[in-house]
Amino acid sequence: MLQSLVHVCLAGISAGMFIWLVASGLTLVFGVLRVLNFAHGSFYMLGAYVCLTVLKAMGGNFWIGLVLGPLVVCVVGYFMERFLLRYVYHLELPYQLLLTFAMVLIFDDAVKMIWGAGSASSPAVPGLSGSLSIVGRQFPVYNLFIIAVGPLVAVGLYALLEKTWWGRIIRAAASDREMASAIGVKVPTMFTAVFVFGAWLSAMGGALAVPYVGLLTTGMGEAIIIEAFVVVVIGGLGSLKGAFFVSLIIGLLSSFGTRFIPMLDMFLVFILMAVVLLWRPQGLFAEG
């Protein structure tokens, strides 16, 4: 029983770290730009597909794909923010959601045109493809690698936003755009940089998912964005701390649900969201 519990916990934590990578960018963009980007999951999908393409072109070198894939998606994110989203910042949230949902459909069709409508298989990563014995049962090394990456990203984001001049400027602009602009901050440029950085985080999650998911499909962006939205709502819109801890909770709930009551795995997640919305509508970690 102990063996099973340990492995279910590890599987839940690794799944939670993928959700965290996507949810961190989503909540960062909302916290600064006040935009709920429904197409954020599409960046995850694009990051995975571009990484796989680079990986195959480079003779199976996953690490080059991990670097180049998210960078290509950053370019996509730049054009989306600069030429589309910038013109809807002043509009109500439903208009922003409609625009970003339209982008989801466009990105899905673009992936089908470029990579085909079928699924794409992903190879294993040399050096991280084996397994280790943990309490008497084999556990994938790559999942342990993901468990290590998630907290590193969280620490990096904390250091960036709390300990650097750039982070202080971002927090100031998120708090009061007019005041930040009055003291010389180029708010539109900073918003573009934050949006591109959020796209990079999501694409990094997608690139890291290439050896994990086994098959890439055009629906993978929608699947992850639903879980990321649940995380952001429960954790509190704009709260990175909330996104991290709730990602872990969602990953564990899903893992335990899949293991012990597979018919109700996602039911547990949405029940949790309903309870939180009734008890604390602003989210568990929201300030104020």
mmCIF file of C-alpha atoms in Angstrom:
data_model
loop_
_atom_site.group_PDB
_atom_site.id
_atom_site.type_symbol
_atom_site.label_atom_id
_atom_site.label_comp_id
_atom_site.label_asym_id
_atom_site.label_seq_id
_atom_site.Cartn_x
_atom_site.Cartn_y
_atom_site.Cartn_z
ATOM 1 C CA MET A 1 0.000 0.000 0.000
ATOM 2 C CA LEU A 2 2.843 2.386 0.911
ATOM 3 C CA GLN A 3 4.517 1.633 -2.398
ATOM 4 C CA SER A 4 1.359 2.502 -4.304
ATOM 5 C CA LEU A 5 0.782 5.740 -2.333
ATOM 6 C CA VAL A 6 4.351 6.944 -2.917
ATOM 7 C CA HIS A 7 4.143 6.360 -6.660
ATOM 8 C CA VAL A 8 0.710 7.952 -6.943
ATOM 9 C CA CYS A 9 2.039 11.008 -5.084
ATOM 10 C CA LEU A 10 5.097 11.251 -7.360
ATOM 11 C CA ALA A 11 2.941 10.909 -10.480
ATOM 12 C CA GLY A 12 0.593 13.600 -9.150
ATOM 13 C CA ILE A 13 3.446 15.990 -8.386
ATOM 14 C CA SER A 14 4.983 15.571 -11.843
ATOM 15 C CA ALA A 15 1.571 16.137 -13.484
ATOM 16 C CA GLY A 16 1.079 19.181 -11.264
ATOM 17 C CA MET A 17 4.404 20.643 -12.403
ATOM 18 C CA PHE A 18 3.255 20.612 -16.043
ATOM 19 C CA ILE A 19 0.072 22.426 -15.041
ATOM 20 C CA TRP A 20 2.170 24.880 -13.023
ATOM 21 C CA LEU A 21 4.350 25.787 -15.996
ATOM 22 C CA VAL A 22 1.266 26.722 -18.025
ATOM 23 C CA ALA A 23 -0.680 28.285 -15.143
ATOM 24 C CA SER A 24 2.290 30.445 -14.096
ATOM 25 C CA GLY A 25 2.341 32.225 -17.457
ATOM 26 C CA LEU A 26 -1.448 32.516 -17.511
ATOM 27 C CA THR A 27 -1.678 34.080 -14.065
ATOM 28 C CA LEU A 28 1.359 36.316 -14.652
ATOM 29 C CA VAL A 29 -0.213 37.748 -17.812
ATOM 30 C CA PHE A 30 -3.526 38.291 -16.048
ATOM 31 C CA GLY A 31 -1.876 39.819 -12.979
ATOM 32 C CA VAL A 32 -0.035 42.413 -15.066
ATOM 33 C CA LEU A 33 -2.085 42.905 -18.249
ATOM 34 C CA ARG A 34 -5.536 41.975 -16.822
ATOM 35 C CA VAL A 35 -6.109 39.726 -19.844
ATOM 36 C CA LEU A 36 -7.431 36.166 -19.542
ATOM 37 C CA ASN A 37 -5.719 34.582 -22.509
ATOM 38 C CA PHE A 38 -7.695 31.510 -23.573
ATOM 39 C CA ALA A 39 -5.066 30.884 -26.290
ATOM 40 C CA HIS A 40 -2.399 30.343 -23.646
ATOM 41 C CA GLY A 41 -2.841 26.573 -24.029
ATOM 42 C CA SER A 42 -2.142 26.959 -27.749
ATOM 43 C CA PHE A 43 1.350 28.226 -26.873
ATOM 44 C CA TYR A 44 1.808 24.975 -24.937
ATOM 45 C CA MET A 45 0.756 23.004 -28.028
ATOM 46 C CA LEU A 46 2.947 25.060 -30.387
ATOM 47 C CA GLY A 47 5.925 24.703 -28.041
ATOM 48 C CA ALA A 48 5.524 20.917 -28.128
ATOM 49 C CA TYR A 49 5.180 20.692 -31.924
ATOM 50 C CA VAL A 50 8.047 23.073 -32.702
ATOM 51 C CA CYS A 51 10.268 21.316 -30.166
ATOM 52 C CA LEU A 52 9.485 17.962 -31.778
ATOM 53 C CA THR A 53 10.256 19.348 -35.240
ATOM 54 C CA VAL A 54 13.604 20.773 -34.120
ATOM 55 C CA LEU A 55 14.349 17.562 -32.223
ATOM 56 C CA LYS A 56 13.875 15.466 -35.365
ATOM 57 C CA ALA A 57 15.789 17.940 -37.526
ATOM 58 C CA MET A 58 18.727 17.853 -35.105
ATOM 59 C CA GLY A 59 18.991 14.095 -35.082
ATOM 60 C CA GLY A 60 17.168 13.563 -31.799
ATOM 61 C CA ASN A 61 18.797 16.326 -29.759
ATOM 62 C CA PHE A 62 15.992 17.172 -27.327
ATOM 63 C CA TRP A 63 17.850 19.986 -25.570
ATOM 64 C CA ILE A 64 18.210 22.086 -28.730
ATOM 65 C CA GLY A 65 14.471 21.631 -29.317
ATOM 66 C CA LEU A 66 13.806 22.657 -25.721
ATOM 67 C CA VAL A 67 15.660 25.925 -26.323
ATOM 68 C CA LEU A 68 14.507 26.763 -29.850
ATOM 69 C CA GLY A 69 10.871 25.611 -29.589
ATOM 70 C CA PRO A 70 9.820 28.118 -26.900
ATOM 71 C CA LEU A 71 11.795 30.890 -28.639
ATOM 72 C CA VAL A 72 9.796 30.388 -31.845
ATOM 73 C CA VAL A 73 6.575 30.564 -29.827
ATOM 74 C CA CYS A 74 7.802 33.812 -28.271
ATOM 75 C CA VAL A 75 7.776 35.337 -31.768
ATOM 76 C CA VAL A 76 4.163 34.153 -32.224
ATOM 77 C CA GLY A 77 3.283 35.635 -28.827
ATOM 78 C CA TYR A 78 4.897 38.942 -29.755
ATOM 79 C CA PHE A 79 2.815 39.355 -32.918
ATOM 80 C CA MET A 80 -0.374 38.285 -31.111
ATOM 81 C CA GLU A 81 0.089 40.868 -28.358
ATOM 82 C CA ARG A 82 1.422 43.659 -30.570
ATOM 83 C CA PHE A 83 -1.160 43.451 -33.346
ATOM 84 C CA LEU A 84 -4.260 41.967 -31.646
ATOM 85 C CA LEU A 85 -4.460 42.008 -27.872
ATOM 86 C CA ARG A 86 -3.140 45.546 -27.481
ATOM 87 C CA TYR A 87 -6.329 46.819 -29.069
ATOM 88 C CA VAL A 88 -8.680 45.067 -26.631
ATOM 89 C CA TYR A 89 -7.053 45.932 -23.297
ATOM 90 C CA HIS A 90 -9.663 48.613 -22.686
ATOM 91 C CA LEU A 91 -12.595 46.344 -23.559
ATOM 92 C CA GLU A 92 -14.616 44.131 -21.213
ATOM 93 C CA LEU A 93 -13.359 40.645 -20.372
ATOM 94 C CA PRO A 94 -15.859 38.790 -22.633
ATOM 95 C CA TYR A 95 -14.411 40.545 -25.714
ATOM 96 C CA GLN A 96 -10.903 39.483 -24.740
ATOM 97 C CA LEU A 97 -12.054 35.898 -24.212
ATOM 98 C CA LEU A 98 -13.805 35.843 -27.598
ATOM 99 C CA LEU A 99 -10.692 37.116 -29.363
ATOM 100 C CA THR A 100 -8.362 34.674 -27.631
ATOM 101 C CA PHE A 101 -10.788 31.781 -28.224
ATOM 102 C CA ALA A 102 -10.748 32.654 -31.927
ATOM 103 C CA MET A 103 -6.962 32.441 -31.762
ATOM 104 C CA VAL A 104 -7.291 28.925 -30.303
ATOM 105 C CA LEU A 105 -9.196 27.824 -33.414
ATOM 106 C CA ILE A 106 -6.706 29.542 -35.712
ATOM 107 C CA PHE A 107 -3.720 27.922 -33.977
ATOM 108 C CA ASP A 108 -5.404 24.493 -34.067
ATOM 109 C CA ASP A 109 -6.001 24.768 -37.801
ATOM 110 C CA ALA A 110 -2.482 26.086 -38.379
ATOM 111 C CA VAL A 111 -1.046 23.034 -36.590
ATOM 112 C CA LYS A 112 -3.223 20.727 -38.716
ATOM 113 C CA MET A 113 -2.013 22.454 -41.898
ATOM 114 C CA ILE A 114 1.673 22.298 -40.926
ATOM 115 C CA TRP A 115 1.950 18.990 -39.026
ATOM 116 C CA GLY A 116 -1.206 17.168 -40.138
ATOM 117 C CA ALA A 117 -4.402 16.261 -38.276
ATOM 118 C CA GLY A 118 -3.066 12.992 -36.877
ATOM 119 C CA SER A 119 -1.060 12.530 -33.733
ATOM 120 C CA ALA A 120 2.726 12.780 -33.695
ATOM 121 C CA SER A 121 4.855 10.411 -31.666
ATOM 122 C CA SER A 122 7.733 11.677 -29.571
ATOM 123 C CA PRO A 123 11.023 9.891 -28.883
ATOM 124 C CA ALA A 124 12.589 9.301 -25.472
ATOM 125 C CA VAL A 125 15.265 11.653 -24.154
ATOM 126 C CA PRO A 126 18.727 10.060 -23.941
ATOM 127 C CA GLY A 127 19.913 10.109 -20.352
ATOM 128 C CA LEU A 128 16.417 10.679 -18.950
ATOM 129 C CA SER A 129 14.584 7.758 -20.511
ATOM 130 C CA GLY A 130 15.193 5.114 -17.889
ATOM 131 C CA SER A 131 13.623 4.483 -14.528
ATOM 132 C CA LEU A 132 14.718 4.297 -10.911
ATOM 133 C CA SER A 133 13.588 1.947 -8.217
ATOM 134 C CA ILE A 134 11.635 3.840 -5.549
ATOM 135 C CA VAL A 135 10.273 1.768 -2.629
ATOM 136 C CA GLY A 136 10.608 -1.333 -4.732
ATOM 137 C CA ARG A 137 8.929 -0.139 -7.927
ATOM 138 C CA GLN A 138 10.320 1.512 -11.047
ATOM 139 C CA PHE A 139 9.539 5.191 -11.569
ATOM 140 C CA PRO A 140 10.452 7.169 -14.748
ATOM 141 C CA VAL A 141 13.580 9.322 -14.431
ATOM 142 C CA TYR A 142 12.037 11.943 -16.703
ATOM 143 C CA ASN A 143 9.147 12.464 -14.247
ATOM 144 C CA LEU A 144 11.682 13.064 -11.465
ATOM 145 C CA PHE A 145 13.400 15.589 -13.731
ATOM 146 C CA ILE A 146 10.077 17.427 -14.171
ATOM 147 C CA ILE A 147 9.503 17.387 -10.393
ATOM 148 C CA ALA A 148 12.827 19.190 -10.027
ATOM 149 C CA VAL A 149 12.180 21.692 -12.838
ATOM 150 C CA GLY A 150 8.856 22.977 -11.442
ATOM 151 C CA PRO A 151 10.208 24.352 -8.123
ATOM 152 C CA LEU A 152 13.251 25.792 -9.942
ATOM 153 C CA VAL A 153 10.923 27.780 -12.198
ATOM 154 C CA ALA A 154 8.956 28.940 -9.139
ATOM 155 C CA VAL A 155 12.113 30.143 -7.385
ATOM 156 C CA GLY A 156 13.302 31.849 -10.571
ATOM 157 C CA LEU A 157 9.994 33.692 -10.970
ATOM 158 C CA TYR A 158 10.037 34.772 -7.323
ATOM 159 C CA ALA A 159 13.584 36.093 -7.649
ATOM 160 C CA LEU A 160 12.749 37.853 -10.911
ATOM 161 C CA LEU A 161 9.641 39.607 -9.609
ATOM 162 C CA GLU A 162 10.702 40.290 -6.010
ATOM 163 C CA LYS A 163 14.450 40.817 -6.171
ATOM 164 C CA THR A 164 15.134 42.630 -9.447
ATOM 165 C CA TRP A 165 14.563 46.142 -10.768
ATOM 166 C CA TRP A 166 12.568 44.709 -13.693
ATOM 167 C CA GLY A 167 10.287 42.879 -11.284
ATOM 168 C CA ARG A 168 9.648 46.014 -9.256
ATOM 169 C CA ILE A 169 8.751 47.906 -12.430
ATOM 170 C CA ILE A 170 6.341 45.155 -13.454
ATOM 171 C CA ARG A 171 4.623 45.174 -10.067
ATOM 172 C CA ALA A 172 4.394 48.961 -10.128
ATOM 173 C CA ALA A 173 2.826 48.990 -13.598
ATOM 174 C CA ALA A 174 0.419 46.201 -12.633
ATOM 175 C CA SER A 175 -0.667 48.224 -9.612
ATOM 176 C CA ASP A 176 -1.051 51.607 -11.339
ATOM 177 C CA ARG A 177 -0.454 51.907 -15.097
ATOM 178 C CA GLU A 178 -0.905 55.687 -15.226
ATOM 179 C CA MET A 179 1.534 56.326 -12.399
ATOM 180 C CA ALA A 180 4.121 53.995 -13.923
ATOM 181 C CA SER A 181 3.765 55.763 -17.265
ATOM 182 C CA ALA A 182 4.100 59.148 -15.565
ATOM 183 C CA ILE A 183 7.495 58.216 -14.078
ATOM 184 C CA GLY A 184 8.835 57.112 -17.472
ATOM 185 C CA VAL A 185 7.994 53.413 -17.690
ATOM 186 C CA LYS A 186 7.163 52.389 -21.249
ATOM 187 C CA VAL A 187 4.067 50.448 -20.224
ATOM 188 C CA PRO A 188 3.088 49.092 -23.700
ATOM 189 C CA THR A 189 6.617 47.743 -24.253
ATOM 190 C CA MET A 190 6.662 46.210 -20.782
ATOM 191 C CA PHE A 191 3.254 44.595 -21.379
ATOM 192 C CA THR A 192 4.558 43.064 -24.603
ATOM 193 C CA ALA A 193 7.601 41.700 -22.766
ATOM 194 C CA VAL A 194 5.435 40.169 -20.009
ATOM 195 C CA PHE A 195 3.077 38.584 -22.539
ATOM 196 C CA VAL A 196 5.989 37.113 -24.519
ATOM 197 C CA PHE A 197 7.515 35.806 -21.286
ATOM 198 C CA GLY A 198 4.175 34.185 -20.381
ATOM 199 C CA ALA A 199 4.073 32.576 -23.835
ATOM 200 C CA TRP A 200 7.626 31.293 -23.260
ATOM 201 C CA LEU A 201 6.612 29.666 -19.969
ATOM 202 C CA SER A 202 3.676 27.887 -21.607
ATOM 203 C CA ALA A 203 5.776 26.801 -24.608
ATOM 204 C CA MET A 204 8.481 25.538 -22.239
ATOM 205 C CA GLY A 205 5.822 23.393 -20.575
ATOM 206 C CA GLY A 206 4.811 22.062 -23.992
ATOM 207 C CA ALA A 207 8.411 21.341 -25.011
ATOM 208 C CA LEU A 208 9.043 19.518 -21.727
ATOM 209 C CA ALA A 209 5.857 17.513 -22.318
ATOM 210 C CA VAL A 210 7.157 16.071 -25.602
ATOM 211 C CA PRO A 211 8.869 13.013 -24.034
ATOM 212 C CA TYR A 212 6.179 12.817 -21.325
ATOM 213 C CA VAL A 213 2.906 12.609 -23.237
ATOM 214 C CA GLY A 214 4.095 10.184 -25.915
ATOM 215 C CA LEU A 215 1.714 11.487 -28.603
ATOM 216 C CA LEU A 216 1.162 15.101 -29.599
ATOM 217 C CA THR A 217 -2.340 16.062 -30.739
ATOM 218 C CA THR A 218 -4.026 19.296 -31.734
ATOM 219 C CA GLY A 219 -6.311 19.064 -28.693
ATOM 220 C CA MET A 220 -3.492 19.058 -26.138
ATOM 221 C CA GLY A 221 -3.667 22.836 -25.739
ATOM 222 C CA GLU A 222 -7.357 22.825 -24.799
ATOM 223 C CA ALA A 223 -6.872 20.004 -22.272
ATOM 224 C CA ILE A 224 -4.098 21.784 -20.385
ATOM 225 C CA ILE A 225 -5.707 25.241 -20.486
ATOM 226 C CA ILE A 226 -8.831 23.959 -18.715
ATOM 227 C CA GLU A 227 -6.714 22.635 -15.851
ATOM 228 C CA ALA A 228 -4.655 25.846 -15.841
ATOM 229 C CA PHE A 229 -7.821 27.955 -15.619
ATOM 230 C CA VAL A 230 -9.032 25.842 -12.687
ATOM 231 C CA VAL A 231 -5.678 26.404 -10.977
ATOM 232 C CA VAL A 232 -5.782 30.152 -11.557
ATOM 233 C CA VAL A 233 -9.369 30.439 -10.303
ATOM 234 C CA ILE A 234 -8.746 28.387 -7.156
ATOM 235 C CA GLY A 235 -5.361 29.947 -6.418
ATOM 236 C CA GLY A 236 -6.527 33.492 -7.076
ATOM 237 C CA LEU A 237 -6.263 35.467 -10.306
ATOM 238 C CA GLY A 238 -2.755 36.880 -10.576
ATOM 239 C CA SER A 239 -1.287 34.889 -7.662
ATOM 240 C CA LEU A 240 1.841 32.936 -8.631
ATOM 241 C CA LYS A 241 2.063 31.406 -5.155
ATOM 242 C CA GLY A 242 -1.536 30.246 -5.471
ATOM 243 C CA ALA A 243 -0.868 28.843 -8.955
ATOM 244 C CA PHE A 244 2.082 26.795 -7.686
ATOM 245 C CA PHE A 245 0.403 25.229 -4.667
ATOM 246 C CA VAL A 246 -2.940 24.648 -6.379
ATOM 247 C CA SER A 247 -1.166 23.020 -9.348
ATOM 248 C CA LEU A 248 0.288 20.532 -6.886
ATOM 249 C CA ILE A 249 -3.144 19.942 -5.343
ATOM 250 C CA ILE A 250 -4.804 19.464 -8.740
ATOM 251 C CA GLY A 251 -2.050 17.106 -9.875
ATOM 252 C CA LEU A 252 -2.369 15.018 -6.716
ATOM 253 C CA LEU A 253 -6.174 14.986 -6.835
ATOM 254 C CA SER A 254 -6.127 13.884 -10.455
ATOM 255 C CA SER A 255 -3.502 11.221 -9.759
ATOM 256 C CA PHE A 256 -5.336 9.780 -6.747
ATOM 257 C CA GLY A 257 -8.627 9.953 -8.643
ATOM 258 C CA THR A 258 -7.147 8.103 -11.621
ATOM 259 C CA ARG A 259 -5.651 5.449 -9.345
ATOM 260 C CA PHE A 260 -8.526 4.804 -6.954
ATOM 261 C CA ILE A 261 -11.732 6.155 -8.592
ATOM 262 C CA PRO A 262 -10.907 6.589 -12.310
ATOM 263 C CA MET A 263 -14.501 7.423 -13.242
ATOM 264 C CA LEU A 264 -14.401 10.502 -11.002
ATOM 265 C CA ASP A 265 -10.854 11.847 -11.345
ATOM 266 C CA MET A 266 -11.772 15.212 -12.883
ATOM 267 C CA PHE A 267 -14.974 15.304 -10.835
ATOM 268 C CA LEU A 268 -12.858 15.775 -7.709
ATOM 269 C CA VAL A 269 -11.043 18.728 -9.290
ATOM 270 C CA PHE A 270 -14.217 20.546 -10.272
ATOM 271 C CA ILE A 271 -15.860 19.810 -6.919
ATOM 272 C CA LEU A 272 -12.869 21.483 -5.279
ATOM 273 C CA MET A 273 -13.246 24.500 -7.573
ATOM 274 C CA ALA A 274 -16.977 24.762 -6.782
ATOM 275 C CA VAL A 275 -16.339 24.631 -3.029
ATOM 276 C CA VAL A 276 -13.634 27.294 -3.232
ATOM 277 C CA LEU A 277 -15.796 29.573 -5.371
ATOM 278 C CA LEU A 278 -18.618 29.311 -2.826
ATOM 279 C CA TRP A 279 -16.368 29.782 0.207
ATOM 280 C CA ARG A 280 -13.744 32.209 -1.122
ATOM 281 C CA PRO A 281 -14.657 33.497 -4.616
ATOM 282 C CA GLN A 282 -11.465 35.537 -4.967
ATOM 283 C CA GLY A 283 -9.329 32.383 -4.650
ATOM 284 C CA LEU A 284 -7.352 30.797 -1.825
ATOM 285 C CA PHE A 285 -4.228 32.949 -2.194
ATOM 286 C CA ALA A 286 -5.693 36.192 -3.498
ATOM 287 C CA GLU A 287 -4.663 39.303 -1.611
ATOM 288 C CA GLY A 288 -7.330 41.411 0.054
#
